[in-house]
Coordinates of C-alpha atoms in Angstrom, one line a residue:
X606 CA -15.2 59.9 43.0
X607 CA -12.3 60.8 44.6
X608 CA -14.1 65.1 46.9
X609 CA -12.4 68.3 46.0
X610 CA -9.7 69.0 48.3
X611 CA -11.0 71.5 51.4
X612 CA -7.9 74.4 50.8
X613 CA -8.1 78.0 49.4
X614 CA -6.6 78.0 46.5
X615 CA -7.0 81.1 45.7
X616 CA -5.4 83.2 48.6
X617 CA -1.9 84.3 47.5
X618 CA -0.8 83.3 51.2
X619 CA -2.2 79.9 50.4
X620 CA -3.7 80.0 54.4
X621 CA -5.0 76.3 55.6
X622 CA -6.2 75.6 58.7
X623 CA -2.9 73.6 59.1
X624 CA -0.7 76.0 58.7
X625 CA 2.7 74.9 60.7
X626 CA 5.1 78.1 61.2
X627 CA 6.7 79.6 58.4
X628 CA 11.1 79.7 58.8
X629 CA 12.6 82.9 60.2
X630 CA 13.6 85.9 57.3
X631 CA 16.0 84.8 55.1
X632 CA 17.7 87.6 52.2
X633 CA 16.2 85.3 49.3
X634 CA 12.6 86.3 51.0
X635 CA 13.7 90.2 49.6
X636 CA 15.1 91.9 46.7
X637 CA 18.1 93.7 46.6
X638 CA 16.8 96.8 47.9
X639 CA 14.9 95.0 50.7
X640 CA 18.3 92.9 51.4
X641 CA 19.9 97.0 52.3
X642 CA 17.5 98.6 54.2
X643 CA 17.6 95.1 56.2
X644 CA 21.8 95.5 56.8
X645 CA 21.1 98.8 57.8
X646 CA 17.9 98.0 60.0
X647 CA 21.0 96.3 61.8
X648 CA 23.6 98.7 61.8
X649 CA 25.5 97.6 59.3
X650 CA 26.4 99.7 55.8
X651 CA 23.7 98.9 52.9
X652 CA 26.7 97.3 50.9
X653 CA 27.0 94.5 52.6
X654 CA 23.9 93.3 51.6
X655 CA 25.6 93.4 48.2
X656 CA 28.3 91.2 49.8
X657 CA 25.9 88.8 51.2
X658 CA 24.4 88.3 48.2
X659 CA 26.8 88.1 45.8
X660 CA 28.3 85.1 48.2
X661 CA 24.9 83.3 48.2
X662 CA 24.3 83.6 44.3
X663 CA 27.2 84.4 42.9
X664 CA 29.3 82.5 44.1
X665 CA 26.7 79.7 45.6
X666 CA 27.5 80.1 48.8
X667 CA 25.5 79.3 52.0
X668 CA 27.9 78.9 54.7
X669 CA 28.8 81.8 56.4
X670 CA 32.5 81.0 57.4
X671 CA 33.2 80.9 53.6
X672 CA 32.7 84.8 53.6
X673 CA 35.4 85.9 54.9
X674 CA 35.3 89.0 53.1
X675 CA 32.6 90.4 56.1
X676 CA 34.6 91.3 59.3
X677 CA 33.5 88.2 61.9
X678 CA 32.1 90.6 64.0
X679 CA 29.2 92.0 61.2
X680 CA 29.5 88.3 59.6
X681 CA 27.9 87.0 62.8
X682 CA 25.5 89.7 63.3
X683 CA 24.2 89.4 59.2
X684 CA 24.0 86.1 58.7
X685 CA 22.0 85.3 62.3
X686 CA 19.4 87.9 60.6
X687 CA 19.8 87.2 57.1
X688 CA 21.2 83.7 56.0
X689 CA 19.4 81.2 59.5
X690 CA 19.5 77.5 58.2
X691 CA 16.0 76.2 56.4
X692 CA 17.6 73.2 55.5
X693 CA 18.4 70.2 57.1
X694 CA 20.1 67.6 54.9
X695 CA 17.9 63.8 55.8
X696 CA 19.2 62.0 53.0
X697 CA 20.3 62.4 49.9
X698 CA 19.8 59.2 47.0
X699 CA 21.8 59.1 42.9
X700 CA 21.0 56.6 40.4
X701 CA 21.4 56.7 36.3
X702 CA 25.8 57.4 37.0
X703 CA 25.1 59.8 39.7
X704 CA 22.9 62.1 37.2
X705 CA 20.1 62.2 39.0
X706 CA 20.2 63.3 42.6
X707 CA 17.3 62.9 44.9
X708 CA 18.0 65.5 48.0
X709 CA 15.4 64.9 50.9
X710 CA 15.3 67.9 53.8
X711 CA 14.1 69.1 57.1
X712 CA 12.5 72.7 57.5
X713 CA 12.8 74.4 60.2
X714 CA 9.4 72.9 62.0
X715 CA 10.1 69.0 61.2
X716 CA 8.2 68.9 57.9
X717 CA 10.5 66.9 54.8
X718 CA 10.3 68.3 51.1
X719 CA 12.2 66.8 48.7
X720 CA 13.9 68.2 45.8
X721 CA 15.5 67.1 42.5
X722 CA 19.0 67.5 40.5
X723 CA 18.6 65.9 36.9
X724 CA 21.9 65.8 34.0
X725 CA 21.2 65.6 30.9
X726 CA 23.4 66.0 27.6
X727 CA 22.7 69.4 26.9
X728 CA 21.9 70.8 30.9
X729 CA 20.8 70.2 33.9
X730 CA 17.7 70.7 35.8
X731 CA 16.4 70.7 39.1
X732 CA 12.3 69.9 40.0
X733 CA 11.6 72.4 43.5
X734 CA 9.4 71.1 46.0
X735 CA 6.7 74.5 46.6
X736 CA 5.2 73.0 49.6
X737 CA 5.1 70.3 52.1
X738 CA 3.4 67.9 50.8
X739 CA 0.1 69.0 48.9
X740 CA -3.7 69.2 49.0
X741 CA -4.9 68.5 45.8
X742 CA -5.4 65.0 45.9
X743 CA -4.5 63.4 42.8
X744 CA -4.9 60.1 43.9
X745 CA -2.2 58.6 41.6
X746 CA 0.4 60.9 43.3
X747 CA 1.9 59.9 46.4
X748 CA 2.6 64.1 47.3
X749 CA -0.8 64.2 46.8
X750 CA -2.2 61.6 49.3
X751 CA 0.2 62.6 51.8
X752 CA -2.2 65.4 52.0
X753 CA -0.9 69.3 52.9
X754 CA 1.4 70.3 55.0
X755 CA 2.2 74.1 54.6
X756 CA 3.4 76.3 52.5
X757 CA 7.3 77.0 52.0
X758 CA 8.8 80.7 51.9
X759 CA 10.0 81.7 48.7
X760 CA 13.4 81.7 50.2
X761 CA 12.8 77.8 51.0
X762 CA 12.1 77.6 47.4
X763 CA 14.7 79.1 46.6
X764 CA 17.2 77.3 48.8
X765 CA 16.3 74.0 47.1
X766 CA 17.6 75.6 43.9
X767 CA 21.0 77.8 45.2
X768 CA 22.0 73.7 47.0
X769 CA 21.5 71.9 44.4
X770 CA 23.3 73.8 41.5
X771 CA 26.3 74.0 43.9
X772 CA 26.2 70.8 44.2
X773 CA 26.1 70.8 40.3
X774 CA 29.1 72.9 39.9
X775 CA 30.9 70.8 42.4
X776 CA 31.6 68.1 39.8
X777 CA 29.6 65.0 40.9
X778 CA 27.7 64.9 38.4
X779 CA 30.3 62.6 35.4
X780 CA 32.9 64.4 37.1
X781 CA 33.0 68.0 35.9
X782 CA 31.4 71.2 37.2
X783 CA 27.8 72.0 35.2
X784 CA 26.0 75.3 35.2
X785 CA 22.2 74.7 36.7
X786 CA 20.3 75.9 33.2
X787 CA 16.9 75.2 33.9
X788 CA 14.4 74.8 36.7
X789 CA 10.6 73.1 37.2
X790 CA 8.4 73.6 39.9
X791 CA 7.1 69.6 39.2
X792 CA 8.3 69.1 43.0
X793 CA 5.9 68.3 45.8
X794 CA 3.3 71.2 46.4
X795 CA 0.5 72.9 44.2
X796 CA 3.1 76.3 42.9
X797 CA 0.0 77.9 41.8
X798 CA -1.6 77.4 45.6
X799 CA 1.4 79.8 47.1
X800 CA 0.9 82.0 44.5
X801 CA 2.5 85.1 45.9
X802 CA 6.0 83.7 47.2
X803 CA 6.5 81.1 44.2
X804 CA 6.0 84.0 41.8
X805 CA 8.4 86.1 44.6
X806 CA 10.8 82.4 43.9
X807 CA 10.6 82.6 40.2
X808 CA 12.2 86.9 40.1
X809 CA 14.2 85.7 42.0
X810 CA 15.5 82.6 40.4
X811 CA 15.9 84.9 37.0
X812 CA 17.1 88.1 38.4
X813 CA 20.8 88.8 38.2
X814 CA 23.4 88.2 40.1
X815 CA 23.9 90.0 42.4
X816 CA 20.0 90.1 42.7
X817 CA 19.5 86.4 42.2
X818 CA 20.3 83.3 40.1
X819 CA 20.4 85.0 36.5
X820 CA 18.6 82.2 35.3
X821 CA 16.5 82.6 31.9
X822 CA 12.6 83.2 32.3
X823 CA 12.3 80.8 29.1
X824 CA 14.0 78.1 30.9
X825 CA 11.9 78.4 34.2
X826 CA 8.7 76.2 34.4
X827 CA 5.8 76.2 36.6
X828 CA 3.3 73.2 36.7
X829 CA -0.1 73.7 38.0
X830 CA -3.5 71.1 38.5
X831 CA -5.4 73.9 36.6
X832 CA -6.2 76.6 39.6
X833 CA -7.8 79.0 37.0
X834 CA -8.0 82.3 38.8
X835 CA -4.4 81.9 39.3
X836 CA -3.6 80.9 35.7
X837 CA -4.8 84.1 34.7
X838 CA -2.9 85.9 36.8
X839 CA 0.0 84.4 36.0
X840 CA -0.5 85.4 32.5
X841 CA -0.3 89.4 33.7
X842 CA 3.4 88.4 35.7
X843 CA 4.5 90.1 32.6
X844 CA 6.9 86.6 33.2
X845 CA 7.7 84.5 29.7
X846 CA 8.0 80.6 32.4
X847 CA 6.2 77.4 30.4
X848 CA 3.2 77.2 31.5
X849 CA 2.4 73.1 32.3
X850 CA -0.9 72.2 33.1
X851 CA -1.6 68.7 34.5
X852 CA -4.4 67.6 32.5
X853 CA -4.3 63.5 32.1
X854 CA -8.0 63.1 31.2
X855 CA -9.8 64.9 28.4
X856 CA -13.0 65.1 29.6
X857 CA -14.6 66.0 32.7
X858 CA -15.7 62.6 33.8
X859 CA -12.5 61.2 34.4
X860 CA -10.8 63.9 35.3
X861 CA -13.6 64.9 38.4
X862 CA -12.0 62.1 39.3
X863 CA -8.3 61.7 39.1
X864 CA -8.0 65.5 39.2
X865 CA -10.3 66.8 42.4
X866 CA -10.2 70.5 41.1
X867 CA -12.1 69.5 38.1
X868 CA -14.8 69.2 40.4
X869 CA -14.7 73.1 40.7
X870 CA -12.9 74.6 37.5
X871 CA -13.2 72.4 34.3
X872 CA -11.3 70.7 31.1
X873 CA -13.2 73.8 29.3
X874 CA -12.4 76.4 31.7
X875 CA -8.9 75.3 32.4
X876 CA -8.5 75.2 28.7
X877 CA -9.5 78.7 27.9
X878 CA -7.3 79.6 30.8
X879 CA -4.3 78.1 29.3
X880 CA -4.9 79.5 26.2
X881 CA -5.2 83.3 27.6
X882 CA -1.3 82.6 29.1
X883 CA -0.2 81.6 25.7
X884 CA -1.6 84.4 23.4
X885 CA -0.4 86.8 26.3
X886 CA 3.2 85.2 26.6
X887 CA 3.4 83.7 23.4
X888 CA 4.5 80.9 25.2
X889 CA 3.5 77.0 24.7
X890 CA 1.7 75.5 26.6
X891 CA 2.9 72.0 28.0
X892 CA 0.2 69.8 28.8
X893 CA 1.0 66.7 30.9
X894 CA -0.2 64.1 30.8
X895 CA 0.2 60.7 33.0
X896 CA -0.4 57.5 31.2
X897 CA -2.3 55.2 33.2
X898 CA -2.7 51.4 32.5
X899 CA -6.8 51.5 31.6
X900 CA -8.3 54.9 32.8
X901 CA -7.0 57.4 30.5
X902 CA -4.9 55.5 27.4
X903 CA -8.0 55.2 25.3
X904 CA -8.1 55.5 21.6
X905 CA -10.9 57.6 21.5
X906 CA -9.8 60.2 24.4
X907 CA -6.6 60.4 22.8
X908 CA -8.5 61.7 19.5
X909 CA -10.9 64.2 22.2
X910 CA -7.3 65.6 23.8
X911 CA -6.1 65.5 19.8
X912 CA -9.8 67.7 18.7
X913 CA -9.2 69.7 21.7
X914 CA -5.5 70.9 21.8
X915 CA -5.2 70.7 17.6
X916 CA -4.2 74.4 16.1
X917 CA -3.5 75.6 19.2
X918 CA -0.2 76.5 21.2
X919 CA 0.5 74.0 22.8
X920 CA 2.7 70.5 23.6
X921 CA 1.6 67.3 24.6
X922 CA 4.2 65.8 27.3
X923 CA 2.9 61.8 28.1
X924 CA 4.3 60.4 31.7
X925 CA 4.1 56.6 31.9
X926 CA 3.0 56.3 35.4
X927 CA 5.2 55.6 37.9
X928 CA 4.7 53.5 40.8
X929 CA 4.0 54.3 44.2
X930 CA 3.5 52.7 47.4
X931 CA 0.1 50.9 47.4
X932 CA -0.8 52.7 44.0
X933 CA -3.7 50.5 42.2
X934 CA -3.0 52.1 39.0
X935 CA -0.4 51.4 36.7
X936 CA 1.3 52.6 33.4
X937 CA -0.1 52.2 30.3
X938 CA 1.7 49.2 28.1
X939 CA 3.6 50.1 25.9
X940 CA 1.5 49.8 22.5
X941 CA -1.2 51.5 24.5
X942 CA 1.0 54.9 24.7
X943 CA 2.8 54.7 21.3
X944 CA -1.5 54.8 20.1
X945 CA -2.2 57.4 21.7
X946 CA 1.1 59.4 20.6
X947 CA 0.4 58.5 17.3
X948 CA -3.2 59.5 17.5
X949 CA -2.3 63.2 18.3
X950 CA 0.4 63.7 16.1
X951 CA -1.9 62.8 13.8
X952 CA -4.0 65.8 14.9
X953 CA -1.5 67.7 14.3
X954 CA -0.3 68.1 18.3
X955 CA 3.1 68.3 18.8
X956 CA 4.0 65.2 21.7
X957 CA 6.5 63.3 22.9
X958 CA 6.9 60.9 26.3
X959 CA 9.4 62.1 29.2
X960 CA 12.1 60.8 29.9
X961 CA 11.2 58.9 33.1
X962 CA 14.0 60.0 35.2
X963 CA 15.1 59.1 39.2
X964 CA 12.5 55.7 39.8
X965 CA 15.0 53.4 41.6
X966 CA 14.9 56.4 44.1
X967 CA 11.6 57.5 44.4
X968 CA 12.6 60.6 42.4
X969 CA 10.1 60.4 39.2
X970 CA 7.2 62.5 38.9
X971 CA 4.0 61.5 41.1
X972 CA 6.8 59.3 43.5
X973 CA 8.0 62.1 46.0
X974 CA 7.1 61.8 49.6
X975 CA 9.5 62.3 51.5
X976 CA 9.5 59.4 53.6
X977 CA 12.5 59.1 56.1
X978 CA 12.0 55.6 55.6
X979 CA 14.6 53.6 53.1
X980 CA 12.6 53.4 49.6

């Protein structure tokens, strides 16, 4: 059995013994009032904060050279203090005829993170990271096996979205400008272990421009392996984001191994927190379940999962296991997957199988490992 990772999962700042230095302050770390105050402290008129914010959030402009409506001297001073470079591109890979694009970033302290842009017929989604690495130690996930380096700042999270929204708008996906519509916190890290910064990032992404990007809260998904206190806290935030629970097993014996945090909060307690979120928000909980050959794909586990979820405001998202280097596990065969789906639906549980995107570039679920070595 994999032992429980030794990290704090209740500290809102997610402090760990291996924390690297956090980046300098960025305007995305602040709400609009905070930006105005920061601009005034620099000796500039407060309306400059709105100008900066309009460029960054409204026009997806991250390069200060393009902010020509701000006088050069003021622009240099403001951008130095409020628009530091947070993400340095290392590599970008594309597949699916350019509809799936993975970006590898180097942060100011040398940490590496990845994010993925995915275009579909009716939407454009970005999958973003909330931590460099992950401390949850799920053995079938490349990120979890890498361990945790540090939490990302609010602005480091937001800047991934702003950059990739600009990529979508540039026309490289299918030859036409696309508007970002969805954000999923399903990249590297456990979002609820970086609680305060993730919630601040959600508010930046959903606040109207120029304070934020103006995305719908209902188009934001926050995932968790089941940090129960943070799940209950999220229910009190007055947000209507989708909660995605990475369950992966319906029984404690197996989930203790696949999701080591289950050694602290068992399946029943995790599901109780999920149902509390659904009751408070009216939002259907997404139950994430990686299909692993001969590990969690038995018919009796499908039946047990169906009994646990029947009559609940929930939807099961089955994920064919994606290959990771050195993994001893593989995806369930398609006939086994289809039988699992059939049994869940027979129990009255809405179930779909995730469209696996980005496998060729190690950009699919569970594959993000932020390596500079070509895969």
